[in-house]
PDB file of C-alpha atoms in Angstrom:
ATOM      1  CA  MET A  15      77.155 121.412  75.601  1.00  0.00           C
ATOM      2  CA  GLU A  16      78.292 117.986  74.374  1.00  0.00           C
ATOM      3  CA  ASP A  17      81.916 116.942  74.847  1.00  0.00           C
ATOM      4  CA  LYS A  18      82.395 116.705  71.090  1.00  0.00           C
ATOM      5  CA  GLU A  19      81.262 120.292  70.639  1.00  0.00           C
ATOM      6  CA  ILE A  20      83.525 121.462  73.465  1.00  0.00           C
ATOM      7  CA  LEU A  21      86.500 119.748  71.860  1.00  0.00           C
ATOM      8  CA  GLU A  22      85.724 121.194  68.429  1.00  0.00           C
ATOM      9  CA  LYS A  23      85.438 124.688  69.863  1.00  0.00           C
ATOM     10  CA  PHE A  24      88.615 124.216  71.875  1.00  0.00           C
ATOM     11  CA  ALA A  25      90.496 123.328  68.687  1.00  0.00           C
ATOM     12  CA  ASN A  26      89.620 126.775  67.305  1.00  0.00           C
ATOM     13  CA  PRO A  27      91.837 129.478  68.903  1.00  0.00           C
ATOM     14  CA  ASP A  28      88.975 132.014  68.699  1.00  0.00           C
ATOM     15  CA  SER A  29      86.613 129.925  70.833  1.00  0.00           C
ATOM     16  CA  ARG A  30      89.192 128.127  72.980  1.00  0.00           C
ATOM     17  CA  ASN A  31      88.517 130.086  76.173  1.00  0.00           C
ATOM     18  CA  VAL A  32      84.738 129.801  75.874  1.00  0.00           C
ATOM     19  CA  ALA A  33      84.987 126.063  75.274  1.00  0.00           C
ATOM     20  CA  PHE A  34      87.308 125.529  78.221  1.00  0.00           C
ATOM     21  CA  ASN A  35      85.076 127.568  80.493  1.00  0.00           C
ATOM     22  CA  GLN A  36      82.188 125.313  79.483  1.00  0.00           C
ATOM     23  CA  LEU A  37      84.298 122.244  80.200  1.00  0.00           C
ATOM     24  CA  VAL A  38      85.222 123.495  83.670  1.00  0.00           C
ATOM     25  CA  ARG A  39      81.601 124.324  84.490  1.00  0.00           C
ATOM     26  CA  LYS A  40      80.447 120.929  83.273  1.00  0.00           C
ATOM     27  CA  TYR A  41      82.974 118.812  85.174  1.00  0.00           C
ATOM     28  CA  GLN A  42      84.194 120.904  88.129  1.00  0.00           C
ATOM     29  CA  GLN A  43      81.884 119.334  90.684  1.00  0.00           C
ATOM     30  CA  LYS A  44      82.548 115.739  89.670  1.00  0.00           C
ATOM     31  CA  ILE A  45      86.301 116.324  89.747  1.00  0.00           C
ATOM     32  CA  TYR A  46      86.225 118.331  92.975  1.00  0.00           C
ATOM     33  CA  TRP A  47      84.157 115.741  94.875  1.00  0.00           C
ATOM     34  CA  HIS A  48      86.270 112.890  93.554  1.00  0.00           C
ATOM     35  CA  ILE A  49      89.359 114.643  94.909  1.00  0.00           C
ATOM     36  CA  ARG A  50      87.761 115.881  98.116  1.00  0.00           C
ATOM     37  CA  LYS A  51      86.736 112.371  99.202  1.00  0.00           C
ATOM     38  CA  MET A  52      90.357 111.315  98.809  1.00  0.00           C
ATOM     39  CA  VAL A  53      92.151 114.250 100.467  1.00  0.00           C
ATOM     40  CA  ILE A  54      89.333 115.243 102.888  1.00  0.00           C
ATOM     41  CA  ASP A  55      90.531 118.824 103.334  1.00  0.00           C
ATOM     42  CA  HIS A  56      88.764 121.502 101.265  1.00  0.00           C
ATOM     43  CA  ASP A  57      91.869 123.646 100.653  1.00  0.00           C
ATOM     44  CA  ASP A  58      93.851 120.657  99.392  1.00  0.00           C
ATOM     45  CA  ALA A  59      90.926 119.604  97.199  1.00  0.00           C
ATOM     46  CA  ASP A  60      90.633 123.142  95.832  1.00  0.00           C
ATOM     47  CA  ASP A  61      94.365 123.280  94.940  1.00  0.00           C
ATOM     48  CA  LEU A  62      94.289 119.863  93.317  1.00  0.00           C
ATOM     49  CA  THR A  63      91.113 120.603  91.348  1.00  0.00           C
ATOM     50  CA  GLN A  64      92.716 123.720  89.912  1.00  0.00           C
ATOM     51  CA  GLU A  65      95.883 121.764  89.100  1.00  0.00           C
ATOM     52  CA  VAL A  66      93.837 119.129  87.304  1.00  0.00           C
ATOM     53  CA  PHE A  67      92.118 121.712  85.097  1.00  0.00           C
ATOM     54  CA  ILE A  68      95.414 123.472  84.342  1.00  0.00           C
ATOM     55  CA  LYS A  69      96.801 120.126  83.174  1.00  0.00           C
ATOM     56  CA  VAL A  70      93.665 119.602  81.106  1.00  0.00           C
ATOM     57  CA  TRP A  71      94.121 123.051  79.528  1.00  0.00           C
ATOM     58  CA  LYS A  72      97.719 122.253  78.629  1.00  0.00           C
ATOM     59  CA  ASN A  73      96.996 118.837  77.190  1.00  0.00           C
ATOM     60  CA  LEU A  74      93.451 118.917  75.855  1.00  0.00           C
ATOM     61  CA  GLU A  75      94.586 119.548  72.298  1.00  0.00           C
ATOM     62  CA  ASN A  76      96.568 116.299  72.420  1.00  0.00           C
ATOM     63  CA  PHE A  77      93.648 114.364  73.917  1.00  0.00           C
ATOM     64  CA  ARG A  78      92.950 111.377  71.682  1.00  0.00           C
ATOM     65  CA  GLN A  79      89.251 110.816  71.429  1.00  0.00           C
ATOM     66  CA  ASP A  80      89.590 107.038  71.794  1.00  0.00           C
ATOM     67  CA  ALA A  81      88.514 107.541  75.425  1.00  0.00           C
ATOM     68  CA  GLN A  82      85.589 109.493  76.840  1.00  0.00           C
ATOM     69  CA  LEU A  83      86.525 112.970  77.976  1.00  0.00           C
ATOM     70  CA  TYR A  84      85.265 112.447  81.529  1.00  0.00           C
ATOM     71  CA  THR A  85      87.253 109.201  81.979  1.00  0.00           C
ATOM     72  CA  TRP A  86      90.347 111.115  80.880  1.00  0.00           C
ATOM     73  CA  LEU A  87      89.552 113.869  83.405  1.00  0.00           C
ATOM     74  CA  TYR A  88      88.975 111.293  86.148  1.00  0.00           C
ATOM     75  CA  ARG A  89      92.308 109.686  85.325  1.00  0.00           C
ATOM     76  CA  ILE A  90      94.162 112.981  85.672  1.00  0.00           C
ATOM     77  CA  ALA A  91      92.348 113.741  88.940  1.00  0.00           C
ATOM     78  CA  THR A  92      93.056 110.251  90.268  1.00  0.00           C
ATOM     79  CA  ASN A  93      96.768 110.557  89.489  1.00  0.00           C
ATOM     80  CA  GLU A  94      96.890 113.963  91.167  1.00  0.00           C
ATOM     81  CA  CYS A  95      95.283 112.528  94.317  1.00  0.00           C
ATOM     82  CA  LEU A  96      97.624 109.545  94.506  1.00  0.00           C
ATOM     83  CA  THR A  97     100.671 111.735  93.893  1.00  0.00           C
ATOM     84  CA  PHE A  98      99.493 114.195  96.549  1.00  0.00           C
ATOM     85  CA  LEU A  99      98.957 111.498  99.182  1.00  0.00           C
ATOM     86  CA  SER A 100     102.216 109.790  98.313  1.00  0.00           C
ATOM     87  CA  SER A 101     104.225 113.028  98.486  1.00  0.00           C
ATOM     88  CA  LYS A 102     102.577 113.847 101.815  1.00  0.00           C
ATOM     89  CA  ARG A 103     103.977 110.608 103.207  1.00  0.00           C
ATOM     90  CA  LYS A 104     107.407 111.146 101.717  1.00  0.00           C
ATOM     91  CA  LYS A 105     107.595 114.775 102.794  1.00  0.00           C
ATOM     92  CA  PHE A 106     106.972 114.051 106.454  1.00  0.00           C
ATOM     93  CA  PHE A 107     108.392 110.493 106.445  1.00  0.00           C
ATOM     94  CA  LEU A 108     104.976 109.307 107.544  1.00  0.00           C
ATOM     95  CA  PRO A 109     103.810 105.705 107.388  1.00  0.00           C
ATOM     96  CA  ILE A 110     100.381 105.024 105.830  1.00  0.00           C
ATOM     97  CA  ASN A 111      98.633 104.897 109.208  1.00  0.00           C
ATOM     98  CA  ASP A 112      99.850 108.355 110.205  1.00  0.00           C
ATOM     99  CA  VAL A 113      98.434 109.945 107.072  1.00  0.00           C
ATOM    100  CA  ALA A 114      95.150 108.134 107.754  1.00  0.00           C
ATOM    101  CA  ALA A 115      95.263 109.433 111.337  1.00  0.00           C
ATOM    102  CA  GLU A 116      95.860 112.975 110.096  1.00  0.00           C
ATOM    103  CA  LEU A 117      92.921 112.742 107.681  1.00  0.00           C
ATOM    104  CA  THR A 118      90.746 111.190 110.404  1.00  0.00           C
ATOM    105  CA  GLU A 119      91.557 114.128 112.643  1.00  0.00           C
ATOM    106  CA  LYS A 120      90.435 116.456 109.841  1.00  0.00           C
ATOM    107  CA  ILE A 121      87.090 114.662 109.686  1.00  0.00           C
ATOM    108  CA  ASP A 122      86.590 115.461 113.375  1.00  0.00           C
ATOM    109  CA  SER A 123      87.791 119.050 113.236  1.00  0.00           C
ATOM    110  CA  SER A 124      87.032 120.469 109.779  1.00  0.00           C
ATOM    111  CA  PRO A 125      84.286 123.114 109.624  1.00  0.00           C
ATOM    112  CA  ASN A 126      83.228 121.909 106.154  1.00  0.00           C
ATOM    113  CA  ILE A 127      82.081 118.474 107.264  1.00  0.00           C
ATOM    114  CA  ASP A 128      78.605 117.776 108.508  1.00  0.00           C
ATOM    115  CA  GLY A 129      77.372 114.277 109.143  1.00  0.00           C
ATOM    116  CA  ASP A 130      75.754 112.128 111.802  1.00  0.00           C
ATOM    117  CA  GLU A 131      77.743 109.600 113.813  1.00  0.00           C
ATOM    118  CA  ILE A 132      77.331 106.682 111.456  1.00  0.00           C
ATOM    119  CA  GLN A 133      78.271 108.753 108.405  1.00  0.00           C
ATOM    120  CA  LEU A 134      81.414 110.001 110.152  1.00  0.00           C
ATOM    121  CA  LYS A 135      82.264 106.417 111.088  1.00  0.00           C
ATOM    122  CA  LEU A 136      81.897 105.404 107.469  1.00  0.00           C
ATOM    123  CA  GLN A 137      84.385 108.084 106.388  1.00  0.00           C
ATOM    124  CA  LYS A 138      86.835 107.036 109.105  1.00  0.00           C
ATOM    125  CA  ALA A 139      86.468 103.410 108.083  1.00  0.00           C
ATOM    126  CA  LEU A 140      87.250 104.415 104.501  1.00  0.00           C
ATOM    127  CA  LEU A 141      90.503 105.976 105.647  1.00  0.00           C
ATOM    128  CA  LYS A 142      91.618 102.566 106.915  1.00  0.00           C
ATOM    129  CA  LEU A 143      91.654 101.303 103.336  1.00  0.00           C
ATOM    130  CA  PRO A 144      94.700 101.582 101.068  1.00  0.00           C
ATOM    131  CA  ASP A 145      94.466 104.627  98.768  1.00  0.00           C
ATOM    132  CA  LYS A 146      93.707 102.669  95.617  1.00  0.00           C
ATOM    133  CA  GLN A 147      91.014 100.588  97.270  1.00  0.00           C
ATOM    134  CA  ARG A 148      89.481 103.777  98.670  1.00  0.00           C
ATOM    135  CA  LEU A 149      89.446 105.180  95.143  1.00  0.00           C
ATOM    136  CA  VAL A 150      87.685 102.089  93.852  1.00  0.00           C
ATOM    137  CA  PHE A 151      85.128 102.276  96.646  1.00  0.00           C
ATOM    138  CA  ASN A 152      84.416 105.983  96.105  1.00  0.00           C
ATOM    139  CA  MET A 153      84.056 105.604  92.356  1.00  0.00           C
ATOM    140  CA  LYS A 154      81.635 102.701  92.694  1.00  0.00           C
ATOM    141  CA  TYR A 155      79.684 103.658  95.800  1.00  0.00           C
ATOM    142  CA  TYR A 156      79.452 107.444  95.514  1.00  0.00           C
ATOM    143  CA  ASP A 157      80.102 108.227  91.843  1.00  0.00           C
ATOM    144  CA  GLU A 158      78.237 105.098  90.675  1.00  0.00           C
ATOM    145  CA  LEU A 159      80.622 104.522  87.787  1.00  0.00           C
ATOM    146  CA  LYS A 160      80.457 101.283  85.828  1.00  0.00           C
ATOM    147  CA  TYR A 161      83.292  98.823  86.360  1.00  0.00           C
ATOM    148  CA  GLU A 162      84.219  99.178  82.675  1.00  0.00           C
ATOM    149  CA  GLU A 163      84.606 102.947  83.103  1.00  0.00           C
ATOM    150  CA  MET A 164      86.630 102.458  86.278  1.00  0.00           C
ATOM    151  CA  SER A 165      88.788  99.961  84.443  1.00  0.00           C
ATOM    152  CA  GLU A 166      89.537 102.567  81.779  1.00  0.00           C
ATOM    153  CA  ILE A 167      90.347 105.206  84.390  1.00  0.00           C
ATOM    154  CA  LEU A 168      92.449 103.076  86.718  1.00  0.00           C
ATOM    155  CA  GLY A 169      93.988 100.728  84.150  1.00  0.00           C
ATOM    156  CA  THR A 170      92.896  97.692  86.203  1.00  0.00           C
ATOM    157  CA  SER A 171      90.858  94.700  85.082  1.00  0.00           C
ATOM    158  CA  VAL A 172      87.118  94.609  85.788  1.00  0.00           C
ATOM    159  CA  GLY A 173      87.559  91.408  87.796  1.00  0.00           C
ATOM    160  CA  ALA A 174      90.189  92.958  90.035  1.00  0.00           C
ATOM    161  CA  LEU A 175      87.998  96.033  90.582  1.00  0.00           C
ATOM    162  CA  LYS A 176      84.992  93.906  91.565  1.00  0.00           C
ATOM    163  CA  ALA A 177      87.119  91.961  94.013  1.00  0.00           C
ATOM    164  CA  SER A 178      88.629  95.159  95.412  1.00  0.00           C
ATOM    165  CA  TYR A 179      85.181  96.750  95.922  1.00  0.00           C
ATOM    166  CA  HIS A 180      83.790  93.600  97.514  1.00  0.00           C
ATOM    167  CA  HIS A 181      86.687  93.423  99.987  1.00  0.00           C
ATOM    168  CA  ALA A 182      86.391  97.146 100.715  1.00  0.00           C
ATOM    169  CA  VAL A 183      82.713  96.770 101.652  1.00  0.00           C
ATOM    170  CA  LYS A 184      83.514  93.808 103.913  1.00  0.00           C
ATOM    171  CA  LYS A 185      86.331  95.704 105.647  1.00  0.00           C
ATOM    172  CA  ILE A 186      84.129  98.769 106.167  1.00  0.00           C
ATOM    173  CA  GLU A 187      81.275  96.702 107.608  1.00  0.00           C
ATOM    174  CA  GLU A 188      83.693  94.909 109.931  1.00  0.00           C
ATOM    175  CA  PHE A 189      85.207  98.205 111.079  1.00  0.00           C
ATOM    176  CA  ILE A 190      81.813  99.763 111.803  1.00  0.00           C
ATOM    177  CA  LYS A 191      80.572  96.650 113.628  1.00  0.00           C
ATOM    178  CA  ARG A 192      83.711  96.554 115.749  1.00  0.00           C
ATOM    179  CA  ASP A 193      83.888 100.240 116.582  1.00  0.00           C
TER     180      ASP A 193
ATOM    181  CA  MET B  26      77.135  98.966 116.838  1.00  0.00           C
ATOM    182  CA  LYS B  27      74.680  96.262 115.867  1.00  0.00           C
ATOM    183  CA  ASP B  28      76.276  93.064 114.615  1.00  0.00           C
ATOM    184  CA  ASP B  29      74.166  92.762 111.464  1.00  0.00           C
ATOM    185  CA  PHE B  30      75.235  96.136 110.025  1.00  0.00           C
ATOM    186  CA  LYS B  31      75.137  96.218 106.233  1.00  0.00           C
ATOM    187  CA  LEU B  32      76.496  99.082 104.179  1.00  0.00           C
ATOM    188  CA  SER B  33      73.530  98.769 101.834  1.00  0.00           C
ATOM    189  CA  ASP B  34      71.216  99.713 104.734  1.00  0.00           C
ATOM    190  CA  LEU B  35      72.978 103.049 105.179  1.00  0.00           C
ATOM    191  CA  PRO B  36      71.592 105.936 103.096  1.00  0.00           C
ATOM    192  CA  LYS B  37      74.237 107.396 100.776  1.00  0.00           C
ATOM    193  CA  ARG B  38      75.175 110.886 101.809  1.00  0.00           C
ATOM    194  CA  ASN B  39      77.973 113.308 101.052  1.00  0.00           C
ATOM    195  CA  ILE B  40      78.992 114.797 104.391  1.00  0.00           C
ATOM    196  CA  TYR B  41      81.552 117.195 102.922  1.00  0.00           C
ATOM    197  CA  GLU B  42      80.652 120.813 102.281  1.00  0.00           C
ATOM    198  CA  VAL B  43      82.216 123.664 100.346  1.00  0.00           C
ATOM    199  CA  PRO B  44      82.315 127.394 101.162  1.00  0.00           C
ATOM    200  CA  GLU B  45      79.362 129.359  99.874  1.00  0.00           C
ATOM    201  CA  LYS B  46      79.340 129.967  96.076  1.00  0.00           C
ATOM    202  CA  TYR B  47      82.580 128.031  95.726  1.00  0.00           C
ATOM    203  CA  PHE B  48      81.547 126.447  92.421  1.00  0.00           C
ATOM    204  CA  ASP B  49      80.460 129.834  91.058  1.00  0.00           C
ATOM    205  CA  ARG B  50      83.940 131.254  91.649  1.00  0.00           C
ATOM    206  CA  LEU B  51      86.052 128.253  90.696  1.00  0.00           C
ATOM    207  CA  PRO B  52      85.779 128.541  86.867  1.00  0.00           C
ATOM    208  CA  ALA B  53      86.930 132.175  86.968  1.00  0.00           C
ATOM    209  CA  GLN B  54      89.910 131.258  89.170  1.00  0.00           C
ATOM    210  CA  ILE B  55      90.888 128.470  86.814  1.00  0.00           C
ATOM    211  CA  MET B  56      90.459 130.644  83.702  1.00  0.00           C
ATOM    212  CA  GLU B  57      92.660 133.268  85.313  1.00  0.00           C
ATOM    213  CA  ARG B  58      95.399 130.691  85.782  1.00  0.00           C
ATOM    214  CA  THR B  59      95.081 129.340  82.245  1.00  0.00           C
ATOM    215  CA  ALA B  60      95.894 132.807  80.867  1.00  0.00           C
ATOM    216  CA  GLY B  61      99.484 132.420  82.051  1.00  0.00           C
ATOM    217  CA  ALA B  62      99.699 128.693  81.624  1.00  0.00           C
ATOM    218  CA  GLY B  63      99.962 128.430  77.837  1.00  0.00           C
ATOM    219  CA  TYR B  64      98.947 125.224  76.142  1.00  0.00           C
ATOM    220  CA  SER B  65     100.601 122.536  74.090  1.00  0.00           C
ATOM    221  CA  PRO B  66      99.293 122.755  70.553  1.00  0.00           C
ATOM    222  CA  ALA B  67      98.849 119.451  68.799  1.00  0.00           C
ATOM    223  CA  PRO B  68     101.688 118.613  66.425  1.00  0.00           C
ATOM    224  CA  TRP B  69     100.932 118.959  62.678  1.00  0.00           C
ATOM    225  CA  TYR B  70     100.684 115.195  62.200  1.00  0.00           C
ATOM    226  CA  ALA B  71      98.213 114.679  65.082  1.00  0.00           C
ATOM    227  CA  ALA B  72      95.070 114.942  62.927  1.00  0.00           C
ATOM    228  CA  ALA B  73      96.348 112.439  60.365  1.00  0.00           C
ATOM    229  CA  TRP B  74      97.866 110.081  62.895  1.00  0.00           C
ATOM    230  CA  LYS B  75      94.729 108.174  63.941  1.00  0.00           C
ATOM    231  CA  PRO B  76      93.610 106.985  60.451  1.00  0.00           C
ATOM    232  CA  LEU B  77      97.251 106.500  59.497  1.00  0.00           C
ATOM    233  CA  ARG B  78      97.764 104.270  62.514  1.00  0.00           C
ATOM    234  CA  LEU B  79      94.898 102.028  61.466  1.00  0.00           C
ATOM    235  CA  ALA B  80      96.275 101.708  57.947  1.00  0.00           C
ATOM    236  CA  LEU B  81      99.857 101.180  59.083  1.00  0.00           C
ATOM    237  CA  ALA B  82      99.149  98.374  61.534  1.00  0.00           C
ATOM    238  CA  PRO B  83      98.484  95.584  58.957  1.00  0.00           C
ATOM    239  CA  LEU B  84     101.208  96.965  56.685  1.00  0.00           C
ATOM    240  CA  MET B  85     103.758  96.791  59.479  1.00  0.00           C
ATOM    241  CA  LEU B  86     102.664  93.244  60.306  1.00  0.00           C
ATOM    242  CA  VAL B  87     103.173  92.114  56.681  1.00  0.00           C
ATOM    243  CA  LEU B  88     106.532  93.913  56.596  1.00  0.00           C
ATOM    244  CA  VAL B  89     107.753  92.284  59.814  1.00  0.00           C
ATOM    245  CA  LEU B  90     106.628  88.823  58.678  1.00  0.00           C
ATOM    246  CA  GLY B  91     108.357  89.358  55.300  1.00  0.00           C
ATOM    247  CA  VAL B  92     111.615  90.424  56.930  1.00  0.00           C
ATOM    248  CA  LEU B  93     111.503  87.445  59.296  1.00  0.00           C
ATOM    249  CA  TYR B  94     110.821  85.045  56.384  1.00  0.00           C
ATOM    250  CA  PHE B  95     113.734  86.283  54.269  1.00  0.00           C
ATOM    251  CA  ALA B  96     116.086  86.477  57.233  1.00  0.00           C
ATOM    252  CA  ASN B  97     115.228  82.874  57.995  1.00  0.00           C
ATOM    253  CA  LEU B  98     115.909  81.796  54.408  1.00  0.00           C
ATOM    254  CA  ASN B  99     119.332  83.443  54.390  1.00  0.00           C
ATOM    255  CA  ASN B 100     120.212  81.929  57.735  1.00  0.00           C
ATOM    256  CA  LYS B 101     119.443  78.446  56.494  1.00  0.00           C
ATOM    257  CA  ALA B 102     121.619  78.847  53.374  1.00  0.00           C
ATOM    258  CA  ASP B 103     124.481  80.282  55.447  1.00  0.00           C
ATOM    259  CA  GLN B 104     124.174  77.483  57.938  1.00  0.00           C
ATOM    260  CA  GLN B 105     124.540  74.863  55.181  1.00  0.00           C
ATOM    261  CA  ASN B 106     127.614  76.592  53.769  1.00  0.00           C
ATOM    262  CA  VAL B 107     129.230  76.753  57.158  1.00  0.00           C
ATOM    263  CA  ASN B 108     128.500  73.105  57.825  1.00  0.00           C
ATOM    264  CA  LEU B 109     130.161  71.967  54.653  1.00  0.00           C
ATOM    265  CA  ALA B 110     133.097  74.321  54.637  1.00  0.00           C
ATOM    266  CA  GLY B 111     134.185  74.325  58.233  1.00  0.00           C
ATOM    267  CA  ILE B 112     134.336  70.649  59.137  1.00  0.00           C
ATOM    268  CA  GLN B 113     137.380  68.438  58.694  1.00  0.00           C
ATOM    269  CA  ASP B 114     137.035  65.178  56.711  1.00  0.00           C
ATOM    270  CA  GLU B 115     138.274  63.264  59.724  1.00  0.00           C
ATOM    271  CA  ASP B 116     135.512  64.730  61.893  1.00  0.00           C
ATOM    272  CA  ILE B 117     132.894  63.807  59.319  1.00  0.00           C
ATOM    273  CA  LEU B 118     134.209  60.242  59.223  1.00  0.00           C
ATOM    274  CA  ASN B 119     134.206  60.003  63.007  1.00  0.00           C
ATOM    275  CA  TYR B 120     130.670  61.347  63.150  1.00  0.00           C
ATOM    276  CA  LEU B 121     129.427  58.955  60.500  1.00  0.00           C
ATOM    277  CA  SER B 122     131.040  55.953  62.114  1.00  0.00           C
ATOM    278  CA  THR B 123     129.530  56.831  65.478  1.00  0.00           C
ATOM    279  CA  TYR B 124     126.076  58.187  64.710  1.00  0.00           C
ATOM    280  CA  ALA B 125     125.112  57.586  61.094  1.00  0.00           C
ATOM    281  CA  VAL B 126     122.411  55.044  60.336  1.00  0.00           C
ATOM    282  CA  LEU B 127     123.615  52.874  57.527  1.00  0.00           C
ATOM    283  CA  GLU B 128     121.378  52.345  54.534  1.00  0.00           C
ATOM    284  CA  SER B 129     121.481  49.844  51.679  1.00  0.00           C
ATOM    285  CA  SER B 130     123.354  52.333  49.473  1.00  0.00           C
ATOM    286  CA  ASP B 131     126.094  52.460  52.094  1.00  0.00           C
ATOM    287  CA  PHE B 132     126.476  48.693  51.964  1.00  0.00           C
ATOM    288  CA  ALA B 133     126.692  48.873  48.187  1.00  0.00           C
ATOM    289  CA  GLU B 134     129.515  51.371  48.548  1.00  0.00           C
ATOM    290  CA  LEU B 135     131.147  49.137  51.132  1.00  0.00           C
ATOM    291  CA  GLN B 136     131.125  46.317  48.556  1.00  0.00           C
ATOM    292  CA  THR B 137     133.086  48.438  46.094  1.00  0.00           C
ATOM    293  CA  VAL B 138     135.541  49.372  48.798  1.00  0.00           C
ATOM    294  CA  SER B 139     135.968  45.800  49.974  1.00  0.00           C
ATOM    295  CA  ASP B 140     136.990  44.725  46.454  1.00  0.00           C
ATOM    296  CA  ARG B 141     140.007  46.979  46.797  1.00  0.00           C
ATOM    297  CA  GLU B 142     143.015  46.176  48.896  1.00  0.00           C
ATOM    298  CA  MET B 143     142.765  47.965  52.217  1.00  0.00           C
ATOM    299  CA  THR B 144     145.983  49.588  53.064  1.00  0.00           C
ATOM    300  CA  SER B 145     147.027  50.483  56.588  1.00  0.00           C
ATOM    301  CA  GLU B 146     146.855  54.068  55.400  1.00  0.00           C
ATOM    302  CA  PHE B 147     143.181  53.624  54.466  1.00  0.00           C
ATOM    303  CA  LEU B 148     142.403  51.946  57.779  1.00  0.00           C
ATOM    304  CA  ASN B 149     144.496  54.517  59.623  1.00  0.00           C
ATOM    305  CA  VAL B 150     145.682  51.922  62.120  1.00  0.00           C
ATOM    306  CA  SER B 151     148.894  49.953  62.653  1.00  0.00           C
ATOM    307  CA  SER B 152     148.776  46.223  62.048  1.00  0.00           C
ATOM    308  CA  LYS B 153     149.698  45.538  65.697  1.00  0.00           C
ATOM    309  CA  ALA B 154     146.808  47.641  66.969  1.00  0.00           C
ATOM    310  CA  ALA B 155     144.421  45.947  64.539  1.00  0.00           C
ATOM    311  CA  GLU B 156     145.456  42.531  65.789  1.00  0.00           C
ATOM    312  CA  GLU B 157     145.001  43.550  69.431  1.00  0.00           C
ATOM    313  CA  GLU B 158     141.556  44.903  68.640  1.00  0.00           C
ATOM    314  CA  LEU B 159     140.529  41.698  66.864  1.00  0.00           C
ATOM    315  CA  GLU B 160     141.778  39.657  69.778  1.00  0.00           C
ATOM    316  CA  TYR B 161     139.860  41.772  72.255  1.00  0.00           C
ATOM    317  CA  TYR B 162     136.530  41.364  70.469  1.00  0.00           C
ATOM    318  CA  GLN B 163     137.355  37.830  69.356  1.00  0.00           C
ATOM    319  CA  LEU B 164     136.170  38.845  65.925  1.00  0.00           C
ATOM    320  CA  ASP B 165     138.305  36.185  64.263  1.00  0.00           C
ATOM    321  CA  THR B 166     136.073  33.468  65.776  1.00  0.00           C
ATOM    322  CA  ILE B 167     132.799  34.905  64.536  1.00  0.00           C
ATOM    323  CA  ASP B 168     131.183  33.438  61.424  1.00  0.00           C
ATOM    324  CA  TYR B 169     129.436  35.822  59.105  1.00  0.00           C
TER     325      TYR B 169
END
């Protein structure tokens, strides 16, 4: 079902639930994986994914169709991730490195992670990046979004995103070479 | 690790996994939560707002420019009134004698003034002070 059709059906109280169910089915995986790569842990990703869709449910009627629906969803998911990681630091008075260490430990111990040595190293290298740079890297490298789409989601200029991605790749390569 | 490692050489792979049938269950869990969540209906003006916004933008611009233009006009008129009303004659004379550039019309006026007898009141100076000033500049020795 096209986004436009979903939005039209959602506007009608009789078909609102059906339309929203379609929306969740269409975008759940993209949103979940976007979140999961940021928070690493499945249970956290599950909670945040549900929170994102509840926010979408509450605000979809006010969604202005100037933007694409999926960039709007990505933006909500991105904000949820950043808020989650930030509150994690504040809650436990943790510096950035300690949160990265905690997430790194999850990579080693979580039952829902399966990768060879180099893939695990890549994920650990990613955790060395600042949250926003990690977001940029994930969106470009894994989700293969265009810089223009990322710019709309993150509210950052295309030039800054290109520079951020370029530096992220360099840092990751350096980390893997060194380790 | 080899020194020439390039990220582009590494095959892209998602190493994270989800519990079995997770994505089959997730929509139902979310729908269950939406039942109690309520939603924010769009306000009555939401549908009309987008086209209205487009029409209002140039109108607002014209309105703002108009207001600025008229405000500017009024300010200028007020400023002139204030200038004329608030300044003492003596201050105007002082200003003119210090800064004003004299033109031919001023000299013509000076001619009419010079035909009249200049009283100490007109010059606003005592005769003693005038003599001292002349002596200082040695004006009495200058030929015109």
